[in-house]
Tab-separated table of C-alpha atoms in Angstrom:
chain	number	residue	atom	x	y	z
A	1	MET	CA	-1.000	-58.847	-24.745
A	2	LYS	CA	0.238	-55.467	-25.973
A	3	ASN	CA	3.073	-53.921	-23.968
A	4	VAL	CA	3.821	-50.169	-23.829
A	5	PRO	CA	5.650	-47.918	-21.360
A	6	VAL	CA	2.603	-45.700	-20.757
A	7	ALA	CA	-1.143	-46.236	-21.113
A	8	ILE	CA	-3.489	-43.226	-21.097
A	9	VAL	CA	-7.090	-43.909	-20.126
A	10	GLY	CA	-9.321	-41.249	-21.675
A	11	GLY	CA	-9.179	-39.263	-24.914
A	12	GLY	CA	-10.341	-35.878	-23.736
A	13	LEU	CA	-8.164	-32.770	-23.613
A	14	SER	CA	-5.903	-33.982	-20.787
A	15	GLY	CA	-5.366	-37.382	-22.419
A	16	LEU	CA	-4.535	-35.954	-25.835
A	17	TYR	CA	-2.215	-33.315	-24.408
A	18	ALA	CA	-0.433	-35.954	-22.326
A	19	ALA	CA	-0.016	-37.999	-25.519
A	20	LEU	CA	1.560	-35.009	-27.273
A	21	LEU	CA	3.992	-34.453	-24.391
A	22	LEU	CA	4.934	-38.146	-24.318
A	23	GLN	CA	5.471	-38.140	-28.066
A	24	ARG	CA	7.804	-35.156	-27.749
A	25	LYS	CA	9.781	-37.014	-25.086
A	26	GLY	CA	10.079	-40.098	-27.283
A	27	ILE	CA	7.979	-42.216	-24.900
A	28	GLU	CA	5.749	-44.828	-26.512
A	29	TYR	CA	2.135	-44.888	-25.334
A	30	ILE	CA	-1.327	-46.214	-26.041
A	31	LEU	CA	-4.432	-44.094	-25.495
A	32	LEU	CA	-7.746	-45.855	-24.844
A	33	GLU	CA	-10.994	-43.896	-25.219
A	34	ALA	CA	-14.398	-45.346	-24.338
A	35	ARG	CA	-16.371	-43.183	-26.755
A	36	PRO	CA	-16.324	-43.558	-30.540
A	37	THR	CA	-15.117	-39.932	-30.632
A	38	LEU	CA	-12.337	-37.982	-28.983
A	39	GLY	CA	-12.682	-34.847	-26.889
A	40	GLY	CA	-14.444	-36.049	-23.734
A	41	ARG	CA	-16.516	-33.167	-22.403
A	42	ILE	CA	-15.460	-31.033	-25.360
A	43	VAL	CA	-18.329	-31.567	-27.790
A	44	THR	CA	-18.846	-29.169	-30.678
A	45	THR	CA	-21.845	-29.310	-32.957
A	46	GLN	CA	-23.186	-26.774	-35.439
A	47	SER	CA	-25.943	-25.402	-37.571
A	48	GLN	CA	-27.859	-27.838	-39.752
A	49	GLN	CA	-27.133	-25.457	-42.620
A	50	GLN	CA	-23.412	-26.238	-42.405
A	51	THR	CA	-21.208	-29.283	-42.894
A	52	PRO	CA	-20.908	-31.056	-39.517
A	53	THR	CA	-17.602	-30.540	-37.738
A	54	GLU	CA	-18.116	-32.940	-34.886
A	55	LEU	CA	-15.123	-35.176	-34.324
A	56	LEU	CA	-15.485	-38.207	-36.541
A	57	THR	CA	-13.588	-41.379	-35.762
A	58	ALA	CA	-13.443	-44.704	-37.505
A	59	GLU	CA	-11.639	-47.920	-36.668
A	60	HIS	CA	-9.035	-49.171	-39.132
A	61	SER	CA	-9.774	-52.786	-39.966
A	62	ASP	CA	-6.107	-53.668	-39.540
A	63	SER	CA	-4.933	-51.487	-36.647
A	64	ASN	CA	-8.144	-50.514	-34.813
A	65	ALA	CA	-6.770	-46.952	-34.547
A	66	ALA	CA	-8.906	-43.835	-34.438
A	67	GLU	CA	-9.066	-41.701	-37.563
A	68	LEU	CA	-10.270	-38.140	-37.399
A	69	ALA	CA	-11.953	-36.046	-40.083
A	70	LEU	CA	-10.710	-32.473	-39.836
A	71	ILE	CA	-13.203	-30.021	-41.339
A	72	ASN	CA	-12.470	-26.313	-41.449
A	73	SER	CA	-15.816	-24.756	-40.633
A	74	THR	CA	-16.167	-22.058	-38.000
A	75	ASP	CA	-19.965	-22.102	-37.544
A	76	SER	CA	-19.757	-24.281	-34.448
A	77	PHE	CA	-21.410	-24.436	-31.037
A	78	ASP	CA	-19.910	-25.850	-27.845
A	79	LEU	CA	-22.174	-28.207	-25.908
A	80	GLY	CA	-19.432	-28.560	-23.297
A	81	PRO	CA	-16.879	-25.925	-22.237
A	82	SER	CA	-16.902	-22.755	-24.336
A	83	TRP	CA	-14.466	-20.253	-22.845
A	84	PHE	CA	-10.864	-19.836	-21.825
A	85	TRP	CA	-9.041	-16.898	-20.195
A	86	PRO	CA	-5.498	-16.539	-21.565
A	87	ASP	CA	-4.731	-13.571	-19.313
A	88	PHE	CA	-4.462	-15.891	-16.316
A	89	GLN	CA	-4.662	-19.378	-17.884
A	90	GLN	CA	-1.311	-18.773	-19.492
A	91	GLN	CA	-0.300	-22.373	-20.205
A	92	LEU	CA	-3.498	-23.043	-22.132
A	93	GLY	CA	-3.216	-19.661	-23.843
A	94	SER	CA	0.329	-20.466	-24.950
A	95	LEU	CA	-0.752	-23.840	-26.322
A	96	ILE	CA	-3.569	-22.268	-28.341
A	97	GLU	CA	-1.102	-19.707	-29.681
A	98	GLU	CA	1.435	-22.434	-30.510
A	99	LEU	CA	-1.238	-24.371	-32.409
A	100	GLN	CA	-2.171	-21.142	-34.244
A	101	LEU	CA	-5.864	-21.434	-33.388
A	102	PRO	CA	-7.827	-18.208	-34.033
A	103	SER	CA	-9.929	-16.958	-31.135
A	104	PHE	CA	-12.328	-14.117	-30.374
A	105	ALA	CA	-13.778	-12.447	-27.295
A	106	GLN	CA	-17.194	-13.350	-25.906
A	107	PHE	CA	-19.741	-10.697	-26.954
A	108	GLU	CA	-20.740	-8.646	-23.888
A	109	GLU	CA	-21.809	-5.276	-25.338
A	110	GLY	CA	-25.185	-3.897	-24.240
A	111	ASP	CA	-27.747	-4.507	-21.527
A	112	MET	CA	-28.745	-7.805	-19.966
A	113	MET	CA	-32.195	-9.160	-19.122
A	114	VAL	CA	-33.259	-10.315	-15.655
A	115	GLU	CA	-36.293	-12.353	-14.537
A	116	HIS	CA	-37.195	-12.264	-10.845
A	117	ALA	CA	-40.750	-13.609	-10.516
A	118	ALA	CA	-43.594	-15.035	-12.592
A	119	ASP	CA	-45.845	-12.046	-11.876
A	120	GLU	CA	-43.200	-9.511	-12.941
A	121	PRO	CA	-42.110	-8.758	-16.507
A	122	PRO	CA	-38.414	-9.265	-17.305
A	123	MET	CA	-36.249	-6.270	-16.427
A	124	ARG	CA	-33.605	-4.686	-18.581
A	125	SER	CA	-30.443	-4.033	-16.607
A	126	GLN	CA	-27.020	-2.620	-17.288
A	127	GLY	CA	-24.700	-5.352	-18.525
A	128	TYR	CA	-21.157	-5.916	-17.436
A	129	LYS	CA	-17.946	-7.080	-19.044
A	130	SER	CA	-15.575	-9.681	-17.664
A	131	SER	CA	-12.483	-8.046	-16.197
A	132	SER	CA	-10.399	-10.620	-18.051
A	133	PRO	CA	-12.010	-11.266	-21.453
A	134	SER	CA	-13.705	-14.629	-21.906
A	135	MET	CA	-12.325	-16.024	-25.161
A	136	ARG	CA	-13.792	-18.555	-27.595
A	137	LEU	CA	-12.139	-20.539	-30.366
A	138	LYS	CA	-13.159	-20.254	-33.988
A	139	GLY	CA	-14.607	-23.654	-34.803
A	140	GLY	CA	-15.418	-24.241	-31.145
A	141	MET	CA	-13.303	-26.030	-28.559
A	142	ALA	CA	-13.188	-29.037	-30.880
A	143	ALA	CA	-10.638	-27.047	-32.903
A	144	LEU	CA	-8.224	-27.628	-30.019
A	145	ILE	CA	-8.944	-31.362	-30.020
A	146	ASN	CA	-8.526	-31.509	-33.808
A	147	ALA	CA	-5.214	-29.671	-33.658
A	148	LEU	CA	-3.796	-31.963	-30.970
A	149	TYR	CA	-4.955	-35.118	-32.730
A	150	SER	CA	-3.447	-34.014	-36.045
A	151	ARG	CA	-0.016	-33.964	-34.371
A	152	LEU	CA	-0.293	-37.458	-32.874
A	153	ASP	CA	0.370	-40.943	-34.182
A	154	SER	CA	-3.167	-42.196	-34.864
A	155	THR	CA	-2.102	-45.833	-34.468
A	156	SER	CA	-1.499	-45.151	-30.759
A	157	ILE	CA	-5.062	-43.903	-30.204
A	158	ILE	CA	-7.891	-46.404	-29.990
A	159	THR	CA	-11.543	-45.504	-29.542
A	160	ASN	CA	-14.479	-47.659	-28.405
A	161	GLN	CA	-12.336	-49.159	-25.643
A	162	ILE	CA	-13.898	-49.028	-22.167
A	163	VAL	CA	-11.275	-49.741	-19.515
A	164	ARG	CA	-12.831	-52.169	-17.038
A	165	ARG	CA	-9.951	-53.322	-14.828
A	166	LEU	CA	-6.449	-52.361	-13.754
A	167	ASN	CA	-4.430	-55.174	-12.172
A	168	LYS	CA	-1.015	-54.456	-10.617
A	169	THR	CA	1.468	-57.282	-10.993
A	170	THR	CA	5.070	-57.357	-9.837
A	171	GLU	CA	6.318	-56.223	-13.264
A	172	TYR	CA	3.616	-54.069	-14.849
A	173	ILE	CA	0.022	-52.882	-14.796
A	174	GLU	CA	-2.425	-55.061	-16.681
A	175	ILE	CA	-5.199	-53.037	-18.361
A	176	VAL	CA	-8.345	-54.843	-19.487
A	177	SER	CA	-10.594	-52.980	-21.921
A	178	GLU	CA	-13.846	-53.876	-23.663
A	179	ASN	CA	-14.871	-52.728	-27.131
A	180	SER	CA	-18.369	-52.033	-28.450
A	181	PHE	CA	-18.791	-55.716	-29.383
A	182	GLY	CA	-18.020	-56.916	-25.862
A	183	GLN	CA	-14.569	-58.217	-26.825
A	184	LEU	CA	-11.842	-57.870	-24.199
A	185	THR	CA	-8.259	-56.775	-24.850
A	186	THR	CA	-5.436	-56.878	-22.324
A	187	TRP	CA	-2.603	-54.369	-22.346
A	188	GLN	CA	0.561	-54.092	-20.257
A	189	ALA	CA	2.096	-50.786	-19.186
A	190	GLN	CA	4.675	-49.595	-16.706
A	191	GLN	CA	2.718	-46.407	-16.030
A	192	VAL	CA	-0.975	-45.528	-16.320
A	193	LEU	CA	-2.308	-41.981	-16.654
A	194	LEU	CA	-5.993	-41.619	-15.777
A	195	ALA	CA	-7.510	-38.874	-17.943
A	196	LEU	CA	-11.036	-39.230	-16.543
A	197	PRO	CA	-13.044	-37.456	-13.825
A	198	PRO	CA	-12.198	-38.797	-10.328
A	199	CYS	CA	-15.741	-39.938	-9.532
A	200	LEU	CA	-15.978	-41.828	-12.828
A	201	VAL	CA	-12.647	-43.566	-12.248
A	202	GLU	CA	-13.671	-44.771	-8.807
A	203	ASP	CA	-17.125	-45.813	-10.012
A	204	SER	CA	-16.265	-47.618	-13.257
A	205	ILE	CA	-12.792	-49.167	-12.991
A	206	GLU	CA	-11.965	-52.186	-10.844
A	207	PHE	CA	-8.529	-51.979	-9.200
A	208	THR	CA	-6.606	-55.055	-8.048
A	209	PRO	CA	-5.345	-54.615	-5.412
A	210	ALA	CA	-7.871	-52.006	-4.296
A	211	LEU	CA	-6.946	-48.339	-4.172
A	212	PRO	CA	-6.084	-46.998	-0.704
A	213	THR	CA	-9.334	-46.313	1.148
A	214	GLU	CA	-8.689	-42.601	1.700
A	215	LEU	CA	-7.713	-42.025	-1.950
A	216	ALA	CA	-10.779	-43.873	-3.247
A	217	SER	CA	-12.979	-41.819	-0.937
A	218	GLN	CA	-11.481	-38.550	-2.180
A	219	TRP	CA	-12.026	-39.518	-5.817
A	220	ARG	CA	-15.551	-40.778	-5.195
A	221	ASN	CA	-16.555	-37.526	-3.482
A	222	THR	CA	-15.064	-35.098	-6.011
A	223	ALA	CA	-17.756	-33.436	-8.116
A	224	THR	CA	-17.413	-33.745	-11.889
A	225	TRP	CA	-17.627	-30.405	-13.655
A	226	MET	CA	-20.577	-30.267	-16.115
A	227	ALA	CA	-21.931	-33.665	-15.008
A	228	PRO	CA	-25.280	-32.489	-13.505
A	229	HIS	CA	-25.787	-29.754	-16.105
A	230	ALA	CA	-27.657	-29.442	-19.377
A	231	LYS	CA	-27.157	-26.832	-22.115
A	232	TYR	CA	-29.649	-25.535	-24.674
A	233	PHE	CA	-28.759	-23.668	-27.892
A	234	ALA	CA	-31.040	-21.727	-30.225
A	235	VAL	CA	-29.503	-20.742	-33.582
A	236	TYR	CA	-30.758	-17.824	-35.712
A	237	ASP	CA	-29.736	-16.215	-38.985
A	238	LYS	CA	-28.536	-13.118	-37.140
A	239	PRO	CA	-28.081	-11.989	-33.512
A	240	PHE	CA	-31.244	-9.846	-33.628
A	241	TRP	CA	-31.035	-8.904	-29.918
A	242	ARG	CA	-27.951	-6.788	-30.576
A	243	LYS	CA	-30.025	-4.302	-32.590
A	244	GLN	CA	-32.061	-3.823	-29.398
A	245	GLY	CA	-28.896	-2.895	-27.517
A	246	LEU	CA	-28.870	-6.242	-25.698
A	247	SER	CA	-25.828	-8.399	-25.038
A	248	GLY	CA	-27.780	-11.665	-25.185
A	249	GLU	CA	-26.983	-12.253	-21.534
A	250	ALA	CA	-29.753	-12.980	-19.047
A	251	ARG	CA	-30.327	-14.296	-15.532
A	252	SER	CA	-33.571	-15.893	-14.405
A	253	SER	CA	-35.127	-17.132	-11.192
A	254	LEU	CA	-37.957	-18.704	-13.225
A	255	GLY	CA	-36.144	-20.860	-15.738
A	256	PRO	CA	-35.904	-23.303	-17.203
A	257	LEU	CA	-32.699	-21.487	-18.221
A	258	VAL	CA	-31.034	-19.754	-15.288
A	259	GLU	CA	-28.029	-18.295	-17.108
A	260	ILE	CA	-28.043	-17.257	-20.775
A	261	HIS	CA	-25.277	-15.961	-23.055
A	262	ASP	CA	-24.689	-14.877	-26.634
A	263	ALA	CA	-23.161	-17.806	-28.539
A	264	SER	CA	-23.051	-16.156	-31.968
A	265	ILE	CA	-20.331	-16.789	-34.506
A	266	ILE	CA	-18.291	-13.964	-36.018
A	267	ASP	CA	-19.643	-13.425	-39.562
A	268	GLY	CA	-21.928	-16.412	-39.038
A	269	ASN	CA	-25.154	-17.426	-37.375
A	270	GLY	CA	-26.546	-15.727	-34.299
A	271	ALA	CA	-27.088	-17.979	-31.301
A	272	LEU	CA	-28.129	-17.964	-27.663
A	273	PHE	CA	-27.296	-20.655	-25.158
A	274	GLY	CA	-28.283	-21.291	-21.579
A	275	PHE	CA	-27.727	-23.611	-18.643
A	276	LEU	CA	-30.866	-25.318	-17.411
A	277	GLY	CA	-31.666	-24.866	-13.736
A	278	VAL	CA	-34.040	-27.837	-13.751
A	279	PRO	CA	-32.686	-30.774	-11.683
A	280	SER	CA	-31.586	-33.842	-13.620
A	281	ALA	CA	-34.374	-36.058	-12.247
A	282	VAL	CA	-37.021	-33.535	-13.305
A	283	ARG	CA	-35.474	-33.196	-16.772
A	284	GLN	CA	-35.806	-36.937	-17.242
A	285	SER	CA	-39.533	-36.829	-16.456
A	286	VAL	CA	-40.323	-34.900	-19.656
A	287	SER	CA	-39.239	-35.212	-23.262
A	288	GLU	CA	-36.453	-33.235	-24.863
A	289	ALA	CA	-39.037	-31.639	-27.152
A	290	VAL	CA	-40.956	-30.308	-24.137
A	291	LEU	CA	-37.780	-28.910	-22.580
A	292	LYS	CA	-36.860	-27.166	-25.822
A	293	ALA	CA	-40.359	-25.664	-26.066
A	294	HIS	CA	-40.057	-24.209	-22.566
A	295	CYS	CA	-36.606	-22.829	-23.373
A	296	ARG	CA	-37.930	-21.158	-26.540
A	297	ALA	CA	-40.831	-19.645	-24.612
A	298	GLN	CA	-38.389	-18.188	-22.103
A	299	LEU	CA	-36.239	-16.659	-24.874
A	300	VAL	CA	-39.399	-15.039	-26.283
A	301	ARG	CA	-40.147	-13.532	-22.844
A	302	LEU	CA	-36.652	-12.144	-22.660
A	303	PHE	CA	-35.774	-11.168	-26.233
A	304	GLY	CA	-39.062	-10.894	-28.128
A	305	ALA	CA	-41.034	-12.777	-30.755
A	306	ALA	CA	-38.042	-13.214	-33.081
A	307	ALA	CA	-36.670	-15.740	-30.607
A	308	ASP	CA	-39.562	-18.114	-31.268
A	309	SER	CA	-38.283	-19.374	-34.625
A	310	PRO	CA	-34.721	-20.654	-34.341
A	311	LYS	CA	-33.287	-22.291	-37.459
A	312	ALA	CA	-31.718	-24.994	-35.290
A	313	GLU	CA	-31.775	-26.113	-31.659
A	314	TYR	CA	-29.334	-28.232	-29.694
A	315	PHE	CA	-29.660	-29.824	-26.293
A	316	LYS	CA	-27.054	-31.732	-24.306
A	317	ASP	CA	-27.833	-33.295	-20.932
A	318	TRP	CA	-24.480	-34.218	-19.422
A	319	SER	CA	-26.109	-36.109	-16.553
A	320	GLN	CA	-27.146	-38.747	-19.094
A	321	ASP	CA	-23.662	-39.195	-20.544
A	322	PRO	CA	-22.368	-42.493	-19.081
A	323	PHE	CA	-18.740	-41.576	-19.849
A	324	THR	CA	-19.037	-38.315	-17.900
A	325	ALA	CA	-21.551	-38.641	-15.069
A	326	THR	CA	-22.217	-41.198	-12.374
A	327	THR	CA	-25.453	-41.367	-10.381
A	328	ALA	CA	-23.813	-39.346	-7.623
A	329	ASP	CA	-22.679	-36.716	-10.135
A	330	ALA	CA	-26.165	-36.317	-11.575
A	331	ASN	CA	-27.470	-35.345	-8.144
A	332	GLY	CA	-24.569	-33.045	-7.269
A	333	ASP	CA	-24.046	-29.328	-7.752
A	334	GLY	CA	-21.355	-29.721	-10.404
A	335	GLN	CA	-19.258	-26.870	-9.068
A	336	HIS	CA	-15.501	-26.672	-9.462
A	337	ALA	CA	-14.246	-28.704	-6.516
A	338	SER	CA	-10.901	-28.661	-4.742
A	339	ALA	CA	-8.454	-31.027	-6.364
A	340	PRO	CA	-8.056	-34.421	-4.671
A	341	ALA	CA	-4.737	-36.240	-4.492
A	342	CYS	CA	-3.667	-37.412	-7.947
A	343	LYS	CA	-1.850	-40.536	-6.756
A	344	ALA	CA	-1.477	-42.833	-3.802
A	345	ALA	CA	1.000	-41.722	-1.131
A	346	SER	CA	2.202	-45.267	-0.585
A	347	GLY	CA	1.519	-48.861	-1.584
A	348	VAL	CA	1.684	-50.684	-4.913
A	349	TRP	CA	-0.082	-47.922	-6.894
A	350	ALA	CA	2.061	-45.030	-5.617
A	351	ALA	CA	4.793	-45.123	-8.274
A	352	CYS	CA	2.852	-46.227	-11.341
A	353	LEU	CA	-0.624	-44.666	-11.377
A	354	THR	CA	-1.266	-40.936	-11.826
A	355	ALA	CA	-4.539	-39.096	-12.392
A	356	ILE	CA	-4.405	-36.273	-14.955
A	357	GLY	CA	-8.047	-35.302	-15.571
A	358	SER	CA	-9.060	-31.658	-15.212
A	359	GLU	CA	-10.481	-32.115	-11.690
A	360	TRP	CA	-6.978	-33.026	-10.464
A	361	SER	CA	-5.507	-29.660	-11.439
A	362	GLN	CA	-4.292	-27.630	-8.463
A	363	GLN	CA	-4.815	-24.260	-10.183
A	364	PHE	CA	-7.861	-24.750	-12.396
A	365	PRO	CA	-9.785	-27.855	-11.286
A	366	GLY	CA	-12.611	-28.615	-13.717
A	367	TYR	CA	-11.563	-26.073	-16.348
A	368	THR	CA	-9.996	-26.777	-19.736
A	369	ALA	CA	-6.864	-25.061	-18.444
A	370	GLY	CA	-6.847	-27.592	-15.619
A	371	ALA	CA	-6.662	-30.469	-18.098
A	372	ILE	CA	-3.510	-28.949	-19.590
A	373	GLU	CA	-1.920	-28.267	-16.209
A	374	ALA	CA	-2.642	-31.704	-14.716
A	375	ALA	CA	-1.366	-33.543	-17.802
A	376	SER	CA	1.789	-31.450	-17.929
A	377	VAL	CA	2.647	-31.983	-14.257
A	378	ALA	CA	2.090	-35.735	-14.542
A	379	VAL	CA	4.202	-36.248	-17.665
A	380	GLN	CA	7.039	-34.176	-16.235
A	381	SER	CA	7.129	-36.458	-13.187
A	382	LEU	CA	7.430	-39.695	-15.155
A	383	PRO	CA	10.743	-41.611	-14.988
A	384	ALA	CA	13.138	-40.568	-17.744
A	385	SER	CA	13.935	-44.260	-18.315
A	386	LEU	CA	10.553	-44.723	-20.024
A	387	ALA	CA	11.970	-43.127	-23.167
A	388	ASN	CA	14.301	-46.099	-23.522
A	389	SER	CA	11.695	-48.776	-22.752
């Protein structure tokens, strides 16, 4: 048994930010992450020509704590969320500024390409710019995860721990987790913060006693952002489409990519990325190689022969990520849903269990800014006495 005032379930953005806020308040915590890496839906990969900057974690033989390799490369590509909007996501913008993370605006100069039908050639159309600039981080969104982790006590963060059960006793919450070897560990906490998508919480964690019926129903029926989606990246030496006066943006009714954007790095590789419009079940009926080939063929239709020879390709199907998507998620629309209740209104769970994942944000449900907001609201509402526990 390991006893702490607060246990955080999930090591994505909301979980790590909650850990930072708890640390600043002098509240001891343990953070349990199911994956071997931190970041949750923030996954940053990069060109095969560069040193990998994916989050690397390793278990200490003595403390089983996560250890992160921080690598300062900026040639990175986001397989999860890519953008933030500091003009109206001010809390997230302030955090990025506080952490001194360099950012740059999404490239939107030039025309866009549009595909309407198979018997019509793609059309060139006037592009448009976002009224509030879409911003990206140098090094990808993983730079935010790296910066948060570097400020935390690594011995309080444990990866490869899948939380299976939460049992409420008269004195504490008992948390049972399972590591990659099938070994179970039991923890005790006065408060639990759930930094996971609502649907995943309801689907994968056993609660004793059971959650209130209405609350469980709300969580089960809340769509998980990104869960049904898949992203494809093609990396090139240079953003050749810009010389054609194109922004790299495209919309298509044919697919497989329905929405395409420039993902190039400043002073680095050119890149295009797109969201697949092919349903999850159909994607699983063919190989990844076949899907990539169809995506390349579409980029050739839209941007010319130079698009046929990317130096690297990346593909991430979030519907197949067991720590993101449930079966219901994979068949959903994955849109930003209205936030469900973040805690029980009454009963044994009301005063000790709070959900802080992005989907629980009242302002920005499903967005990275939502993860920051939900975590902040939850930590502020915790009893001050926890600092003395």
